Amino acid sequence: MTRRILCLPGDGIGPEVMQEARRILDGLARNQSGHDAGMIGAIQVEEDVVGGAAIDIHGCPLTQDTLQRARDADAVLLGAVGGPQWDDLPFDQRPERGLLGLRKGLDLFANLRPAQVFSALADASTLKPELVNGLDIMIVRELTGGIYFGQPRGIEDLGDGRRRGINTLAYESDEVKRVARVAFDLARRRNKHLCSVDKANVLEATVLWREEVIRVHADYPDVALSHMYVDNAAMQLVRDPKQFDVIVTTNMFGDILSDAAAMLTGSLGMLPSASLGAPRDDGRRPGLYEPVHGSAPDIAGQGKANPLAMILSLAMALRYSLDARQAADKLEAAVARVLEQGARSADTARDGHPALTTSQIGSRILEELANG
Ligand code: IPM
Ligand code: MG
């Protein structure tokens, strides 16, 4: 069966890092390693625009046609969206709406954000190496509900020059249960510890969150469940991050905590993410795979971008949507080896060591894949 992959390079450094992911995808498809026939089977790669790139061409950040192509794909790879030239557009026409439209339109409710420290990079963290060396956390962020999408929302005119801004935090039990199951399943395959993060001392929507997570726990007696308030979780993440295995939390708490967790690893340029929907009837699981970093317009087009977050996002796509776990393992191992050999892009370069360009890093990964 031929797998369809839709690439959406997006804006800023998105196209540069996507180019490296595509070279690697082509390499895997061509069986570059020679002795490892059929590493990922037949693939068909398509490309389309999203975010600012789509605004420039179509006048909106995500067309219905692109959304439909994303729905028809087995996996969507996304670079990054946004840039200063689109910052003055009305809220609902900004590049970010393209990303939110894809998440909602594909019902990608579970956002997996691993924060993993490659031992070769332990000294890149702002935390002491002993606090982060070996760190391996998986944050599961609810992605299609909560305050990001709750109604009512908007800005009301109250007259007399006074205004009111409104957003709504609401969760239904099924929304909590389905993301909790994804998190429990992951914890089961890891160190069997799930921490659910809420604000149940203040917010009713998260009282419900906690109760529903406890209900789902009944099906996972082999996984230890704990609960933490979000303020404490933020503090614990920088105090002793290795206490965590899998964290599951709401859309907005996950947005914030995943940035903090990302920085523990020393480089935002290293972190991939996967956004998953429910498995379809044919067993396939749609997914959107993107780096955690943004479009970094200040360094776009200079070969300074680190392509590894995009490449590791491709590895997640191979693992979760393309039924190619072995290829995913090989790709992740190739990344670790290239880092151990001292290859660094500008963001992680050490004093006195020249940085490699975006495409040089991509080439090194390709060579390692061929050797490994
Ligand atoms: C993220 C980003 C997005 C979010 C923005 C760009 C809409 O911060 O993926 O974490 O808030 O979800
Ligand atoms: Mg964010």
mmCIF file of N, CA and C and ligand atoms in Angstrom, residues 96 103 113 141 148 255, ligand 1:
data_model
loop_
_atom_site.group_PDB
_atom_site.id
_atom_site.type_symbol
_atom_site.label_atom_id
_atom_site.label_comp_id
_atom_site.label_asym_id
_atom_site.label_seq_id
_atom_site.Cartn_x
_atom_site.Cartn_y
_atom_site.Cartn_z
ATOM 1 N N GLU A 96 -1.178 31.751 12.152
ATOM 2 C CA GLU A 96 -1.438 30.770 13.211
ATOM 3 C C GLU A 96 -2.797 30.102 13.059
ATOM 4 N N ARG A 103 -5.343 21.528 13.055
ATOM 5 C CA ARG A 103 -5.540 20.727 14.269
ATOM 6 C C ARG A 103 -7.007 20.394 14.467
ATOM 7 N N ARG A 113 4.547 15.886 22.927
ATOM 8 C CA ARG A 113 5.745 16.730 22.891
ATOM 9 C C ARG A 113 6.829 16.132 23.772
ATOM 10 N N ARG A 141 -0.451 16.955 25.417
ATOM 11 C CA ARG A 141 -1.260 18.166 25.538
ATOM 12 C C ARG A 141 -2.576 17.962 24.794
ATOM 13 N N TYR A 148 -8.689 27.328 24.216
ATOM 14 C CA TYR A 148 -8.349 27.723 22.852
ATOM 15 C C TYR A 148 -9.577 27.766 21.949
ATOM 16 N N ASP A 255 0.532 24.038 26.443
ATOM 17 C CA ASP A 255 1.270 25.014 25.630
ATOM 18 C C ASP A 255 2.410 25.597 26.451
HETATM 19 C C1 IPM B 1 2.381 25.892 19.881
HETATM 20 C C2 IPM B 1 2.207 27.315 19.496
HETATM 21 C C3 IPM B 1 0.782 27.507 18.996
HETATM 22 C C4 IPM B 1 -0.149 27.212 20.145
HETATM 23 C C5 IPM B 1 0.487 28.885 18.382
HETATM 24 C C6 IPM B 1 1.459 29.237 17.286
HETATM 25 C C7 IPM B 1 -0.928 28.972 17.882
HETATM 26 O O1 IPM B 1 2.519 28.149 20.560
HETATM 27 O O2 IPM B 1 2.197 25.014 19.012
HETATM 28 O O3 IPM B 1 2.724 25.618 21.035
HETATM 29 O O4 IPM B 1 -0.387 28.063 21.008
HETATM 30 O O5 IPM B 1 -0.647 26.090 20.205
#
